[in-house]
Amino acid sequence: MSHLVTTVRTAASTTADTVRPHLIALYRAVVGLLFGCHGAASLFGVLGGAHGGGTVPAGSWPGWYAAVIQLACGALVLLGAATRPAALVASGSMAYAYFTVHQQHAPAPLQNGGEPAVLFCWAFLLIAVLGPGSFALGSRLAR
């Protein structure tokens, strides 16, 4: 029985090691795409636009700069190019957004509407730590 348990654990561990880079890549792509869509909505008025319609005025602080970071970092993370630095910038921008925009209204994300900022902040921090996974453009260009 002990040999069977060891065999099953080894097989499960091998499968997890094989699948992990692909799951990280999928996670990176989904998070990057969603973040980039926020930037595109704010800059170009697509996908419902900024704050329910329209665009953010060019050069306005902090909205326009946040939208540029969202679009650029979202695209880089989606493609897996300069993934760690882009994810770190995106994470920092969402931490800034939470503490300067949302937290002043109420202490908890559920009360102040800051859940997306908190989730993106932690999602990008995880991507910055784990790296791009498989199918990253940066890895292919380095070869």
PDB file of C-alpha atoms in Angstrom:
ATOM      1  CA  MET A   1       0.000   0.000   0.000  1.00  0.00           C
ATOM      2  CA  SER A   2       2.828   2.382   0.882  1.00  0.00           C
ATOM      3  CA  HIS A   3       4.419   1.810  -2.543  1.00  0.00           C
ATOM      4  CA  LEU A   4       1.115   2.654  -4.261  1.00  0.00           C
ATOM      5  CA  VAL A   5       0.783   5.912  -2.303  1.00  0.00           C
ATOM      6  CA  THR A   6       4.350   6.880  -3.200  1.00  0.00           C
ATOM      7  CA  THR A   7       3.711   6.101  -6.880  1.00  0.00           C
ATOM      8  CA  VAL A   8       0.517   8.177  -6.938  1.00  0.00           C
ATOM      9  CA  ARG A   9       2.246  11.115  -5.199  1.00  0.00           C
ATOM     10  CA  THR A  10       5.134  10.985  -7.670  1.00  0.00           C
ATOM     11  CA  ALA A  11       2.765  10.922 -10.660  1.00  0.00           C
ATOM     12  CA  ALA A  12       0.728  13.826  -9.265  1.00  0.00           C
ATOM     13  CA  SER A  13       3.873  15.831  -8.589  1.00  0.00           C
ATOM     14  CA  THR A  14       5.202  15.179 -12.101  1.00  0.00           C
ATOM     15  CA  THR A  15       1.878  16.226 -13.640  1.00  0.00           C
ATOM     16  CA  ALA A  16       1.777  19.411 -11.553  1.00  0.00           C
ATOM     17  CA  ASP A  17       5.330  20.277 -12.592  1.00  0.00           C
ATOM     18  CA  THR A  18       4.419  19.745 -16.256  1.00  0.00           C
ATOM     19  CA  VAL A  19       1.195  21.771 -16.165  1.00  0.00           C
ATOM     20  CA  ARG A  20       2.356  24.627 -13.883  1.00  0.00           C
ATOM     21  CA  PRO A  21       4.116  26.780 -16.542  1.00  0.00           C
ATOM     22  CA  HIS A  22       1.089  26.536 -18.842  1.00  0.00           C
ATOM     23  CA  LEU A  23      -1.342  27.534 -16.071  1.00  0.00           C
ATOM     24  CA  ILE A  24       0.879  30.478 -15.132  1.00  0.00           C
ATOM     25  CA  ALA A  25       0.918  31.549 -18.794  1.00  0.00           C
ATOM     26  CA  LEU A  26      -2.871  31.311 -19.022  1.00  0.00           C
ATOM     27  CA  TYR A  27      -3.260  33.284 -15.785  1.00  0.00           C
ATOM     28  CA  ARG A  28      -0.781  35.921 -17.046  1.00  0.00           C
ATOM     29  CA  ALA A  29      -2.613  36.253 -20.363  1.00  0.00           C
ATOM     30  CA  VAL A  30      -6.076  36.618 -18.808  1.00  0.00           C
ATOM     31  CA  VAL A  31      -4.945  39.166 -16.202  1.00  0.00           C
ATOM     32  CA  GLY A  32      -2.965  41.137 -18.818  1.00  0.00           C
ATOM     33  CA  LEU A  33      -5.888  41.173 -21.250  1.00  0.00           C
ATOM     34  CA  LEU A  34      -8.390  42.356 -18.638  1.00  0.00           C
ATOM     35  CA  PHE A  35      -6.024  45.066 -17.392  1.00  0.00           C
ATOM     36  CA  GLY A  36      -5.283  46.245 -20.928  1.00  0.00           C
ATOM     37  CA  CYS A  37      -9.016  46.467 -21.628  1.00  0.00           C
ATOM     38  CA  HIS A  38      -9.389  48.937 -18.740  1.00  0.00           C
ATOM     39  CA  GLY A  39      -6.708  51.126 -20.291  1.00  0.00           C
ATOM     40  CA  ALA A  40      -8.217  50.903 -23.786  1.00  0.00           C
ATOM     41  CA  ALA A  41     -11.660  51.790 -22.421  1.00  0.00           C
ATOM     42  CA  SER A  42     -10.331  54.879 -20.674  1.00  0.00           C
ATOM     43  CA  LEU A  43      -8.083  56.069 -23.507  1.00  0.00           C
ATOM     44  CA  PHE A  44     -10.234  55.283 -26.548  1.00  0.00           C
ATOM     45  CA  GLY A  45     -13.798  55.070 -25.196  1.00  0.00           C
ATOM     46  CA  VAL A  46     -14.188  51.453 -26.335  1.00  0.00           C
ATOM     47  CA  LEU A  47     -15.762  48.644 -24.282  1.00  0.00           C
ATOM     48  CA  GLY A  48     -18.059  51.050 -22.489  1.00  0.00           C
ATOM     49  CA  GLY A  49     -15.508  53.824 -22.063  1.00  0.00           C
ATOM     50  CA  ALA A  50     -14.215  55.408 -18.884  1.00  0.00           C
ATOM     51  CA  HIS A  51     -16.638  55.582 -15.960  1.00  0.00           C
ATOM     52  CA  GLY A  52     -19.542  54.369 -18.073  1.00  0.00           C
ATOM     53  CA  GLY A  53     -18.712  56.239 -21.272  1.00  0.00           C
ATOM     54  CA  GLY A  54     -16.274  58.602 -22.903  1.00  0.00           C
ATOM     55  CA  THR A  55     -12.545  58.916 -22.443  1.00  0.00           C
ATOM     56  CA  VAL A  56     -10.186  60.308 -19.854  1.00  0.00           C
ATOM     57  CA  PRO A  57      -8.833  63.737 -20.898  1.00  0.00           C
ATOM     58  CA  ALA A  58      -5.294  63.443 -22.281  1.00  0.00           C
ATOM     59  CA  GLY A  59      -2.655  64.298 -19.701  1.00  0.00           C
ATOM     60  CA  SER A  60      -5.066  64.461 -16.755  1.00  0.00           C
ATOM     61  CA  TRP A  61      -3.644  63.289 -13.436  1.00  0.00           C
ATOM     62  CA  PRO A  62      -3.918  60.511 -12.420  1.00  0.00           C
ATOM     63  CA  GLY A  63      -6.569  59.017 -14.740  1.00  0.00           C
ATOM     64  CA  TRP A  64      -4.841  59.385 -18.084  1.00  0.00           C
ATOM     65  CA  TYR A  65      -1.485  58.153 -16.751  1.00  0.00           C
ATOM     66  CA  ALA A  66      -3.191  55.203 -15.051  1.00  0.00           C
ATOM     67  CA  ALA A  67      -4.884  54.314 -18.342  1.00  0.00           C
ATOM     68  CA  VAL A  68      -1.561  54.427 -20.215  1.00  0.00           C
ATOM     69  CA  ILE A  69      -0.009  52.146 -17.569  1.00  0.00           C
ATOM     70  CA  GLN A  70      -3.005  49.806 -17.813  1.00  0.00           C
ATOM     71  CA  LEU A  71      -2.824  49.556 -21.592  1.00  0.00           C
ATOM     72  CA  ALA A  72       0.965  49.271 -21.861  1.00  0.00           C
ATOM     73  CA  CYS A  73       1.557  46.956 -18.900  1.00  0.00           C
ATOM     74  CA  GLY A  74      -1.508  44.884 -19.746  1.00  0.00           C
ATOM     75  CA  ALA A  75      -0.220  44.353 -23.291  1.00  0.00           C
ATOM     76  CA  LEU A  76       3.301  43.495 -22.108  1.00  0.00           C
ATOM     77  CA  VAL A  77       2.030  41.023 -19.522  1.00  0.00           C
ATOM     78  CA  LEU A  78      -0.436  39.502 -22.003  1.00  0.00           C
ATOM     79  CA  LEU A  79       2.379  38.910 -24.498  1.00  0.00           C
ATOM     80  CA  GLY A  80       4.912  37.870 -21.880  1.00  0.00           C
ATOM     81  CA  ALA A  81       7.389  40.597 -22.831  1.00  0.00           C
ATOM     82  CA  ALA A  82       9.234  42.326 -19.971  1.00  0.00           C
ATOM     83  CA  THR A  83       6.695  40.516 -17.816  1.00  0.00           C
ATOM     84  CA  ARG A  84       8.232  40.979 -14.375  1.00  0.00           C
ATOM     85  CA  PRO A  85       8.922  44.732 -14.628  1.00  0.00           C
ATOM     86  CA  ALA A  86       5.561  45.399 -16.302  1.00  0.00           C
ATOM     87  CA  ALA A  87       3.730  43.377 -13.650  1.00  0.00           C
ATOM     88  CA  LEU A  88       5.566  45.211 -10.877  1.00  0.00           C
ATOM     89  CA  VAL A  89       4.624  48.621 -12.330  1.00  0.00           C
ATOM     90  CA  ALA A  90       1.012  47.468 -12.769  1.00  0.00           C
ATOM     91  CA  SER A  91       0.884  46.160  -9.189  1.00  0.00           C
ATOM     92  CA  GLY A  92       2.272  49.426  -7.840  1.00  0.00           C
ATOM     93  CA  SER A  93      -0.171  51.497  -9.865  1.00  0.00           C
ATOM     94  CA  MET A  94      -3.084  49.529  -8.446  1.00  0.00           C
ATOM     95  CA  ALA A  95      -1.767  49.887  -4.888  1.00  0.00           C
ATOM     96  CA  TYR A  96      -1.520  53.643  -5.500  1.00  0.00           C
ATOM     97  CA  ALA A  97      -5.054  53.695  -6.919  1.00  0.00           C
ATOM     98  CA  TYR A  98      -6.441  51.846  -3.935  1.00  0.00           C
ATOM     99  CA  PHE A  99      -4.805  54.011  -1.294  1.00  0.00           C
ATOM    100  CA  THR A 100      -5.361  57.372  -3.012  1.00  0.00           C
ATOM    101  CA  VAL A 101      -8.777  56.877  -4.620  1.00  0.00           C
ATOM    102  CA  HIS A 102     -10.684  54.125  -2.837  1.00  0.00           C
ATOM    103  CA  GLN A 103      -9.557  53.967   0.769  1.00  0.00           C
ATOM    104  CA  GLN A 104     -10.577  57.553   1.530  1.00  0.00           C
ATOM    105  CA  HIS A 105     -14.240  56.536   1.091  1.00  0.00           C
ATOM    106  CA  ALA A 106     -14.231  53.554   3.494  1.00  0.00           C
ATOM    107  CA  PRO A 107     -11.650  51.247   5.062  1.00  0.00           C
ATOM    108  CA  ALA A 108     -12.632  47.962   3.337  1.00  0.00           C
ATOM    109  CA  PRO A 109     -12.546  47.196  -0.409  1.00  0.00           C
ATOM    110  CA  LEU A 110     -16.137  45.937  -0.359  1.00  0.00           C
ATOM    111  CA  GLN A 111     -17.265  49.267   1.062  1.00  0.00           C
ATOM    112  CA  ASN A 112     -15.192  51.586  -1.128  1.00  0.00           C
ATOM    113  CA  GLY A 113     -15.402  49.876  -4.534  1.00  0.00           C
ATOM    114  CA  GLY A 114     -11.706  49.033  -4.508  1.00  0.00           C
ATOM    115  CA  GLU A 115     -11.953  45.279  -5.093  1.00  0.00           C
ATOM    116  CA  PRO A 116     -10.669  45.447  -8.695  1.00  0.00           C
ATOM    117  CA  ALA A 117      -7.674  47.548  -7.629  1.00  0.00           C
ATOM    118  CA  VAL A 118      -6.835  45.148  -4.790  1.00  0.00           C
ATOM    119  CA  LEU A 119      -7.269  42.054  -6.959  1.00  0.00           C
ATOM    120  CA  PHE A 120      -5.184  43.468  -9.812  1.00  0.00           C
ATOM    121  CA  CYS A 121      -2.516  44.619  -7.342  1.00  0.00           C
ATOM    122  CA  TRP A 122      -2.099  41.128  -5.876  1.00  0.00           C
ATOM    123  CA  ALA A 123      -2.514  39.357  -9.229  1.00  0.00           C
ATOM    124  CA  PHE A 124       0.303  41.383 -10.778  1.00  0.00           C
ATOM    125  CA  LEU A 125       2.498  40.941  -7.717  1.00  0.00           C
ATOM    126  CA  LEU A 126       2.074  37.176  -8.115  1.00  0.00           C
ATOM    127  CA  ILE A 127       2.969  37.399 -11.817  1.00  0.00           C
ATOM    128  CA  ALA A 128       6.045  39.498 -10.976  1.00  0.00           C
ATOM    129  CA  VAL A 129       7.199  36.800  -8.541  1.00  0.00           C
ATOM    130  CA  LEU A 130       6.311  33.712 -10.622  1.00  0.00           C
ATOM    131  CA  GLY A 131       7.408  35.057 -13.993  1.00  0.00           C
ATOM    132  CA  PRO A 132       5.680  34.644 -17.343  1.00  0.00           C
ATOM    133  CA  GLY A 133       5.323  30.864 -17.495  1.00  0.00           C
ATOM    134  CA  SER A 134       5.337  29.229 -20.914  1.00  0.00           C
ATOM    135  CA  PHE A 135       4.553  30.796 -24.286  1.00  0.00           C
ATOM    136  CA  ALA A 136       6.118  34.140 -23.344  1.00  0.00           C
ATOM    137  CA  LEU A 137       7.271  36.398 -26.149  1.00  0.00           C
ATOM    138  CA  GLY A 138      10.238  37.549 -24.051  1.00  0.00           C
ATOM    139  CA  SER A 139      11.539  33.973 -23.751  1.00  0.00           C
ATOM    140  CA  ARG A 140      11.207  33.417 -27.483  1.00  0.00           C
ATOM    141  CA  LEU A 141      12.966  36.675 -28.338  1.00  0.00           C
ATOM    142  CA  ALA A 142      15.825  35.851 -25.957  1.00  0.00           C
ATOM    143  CA  ARG A 143      16.539  32.669 -27.934  1.00  0.00           C
TER     144      ARG A 143
END
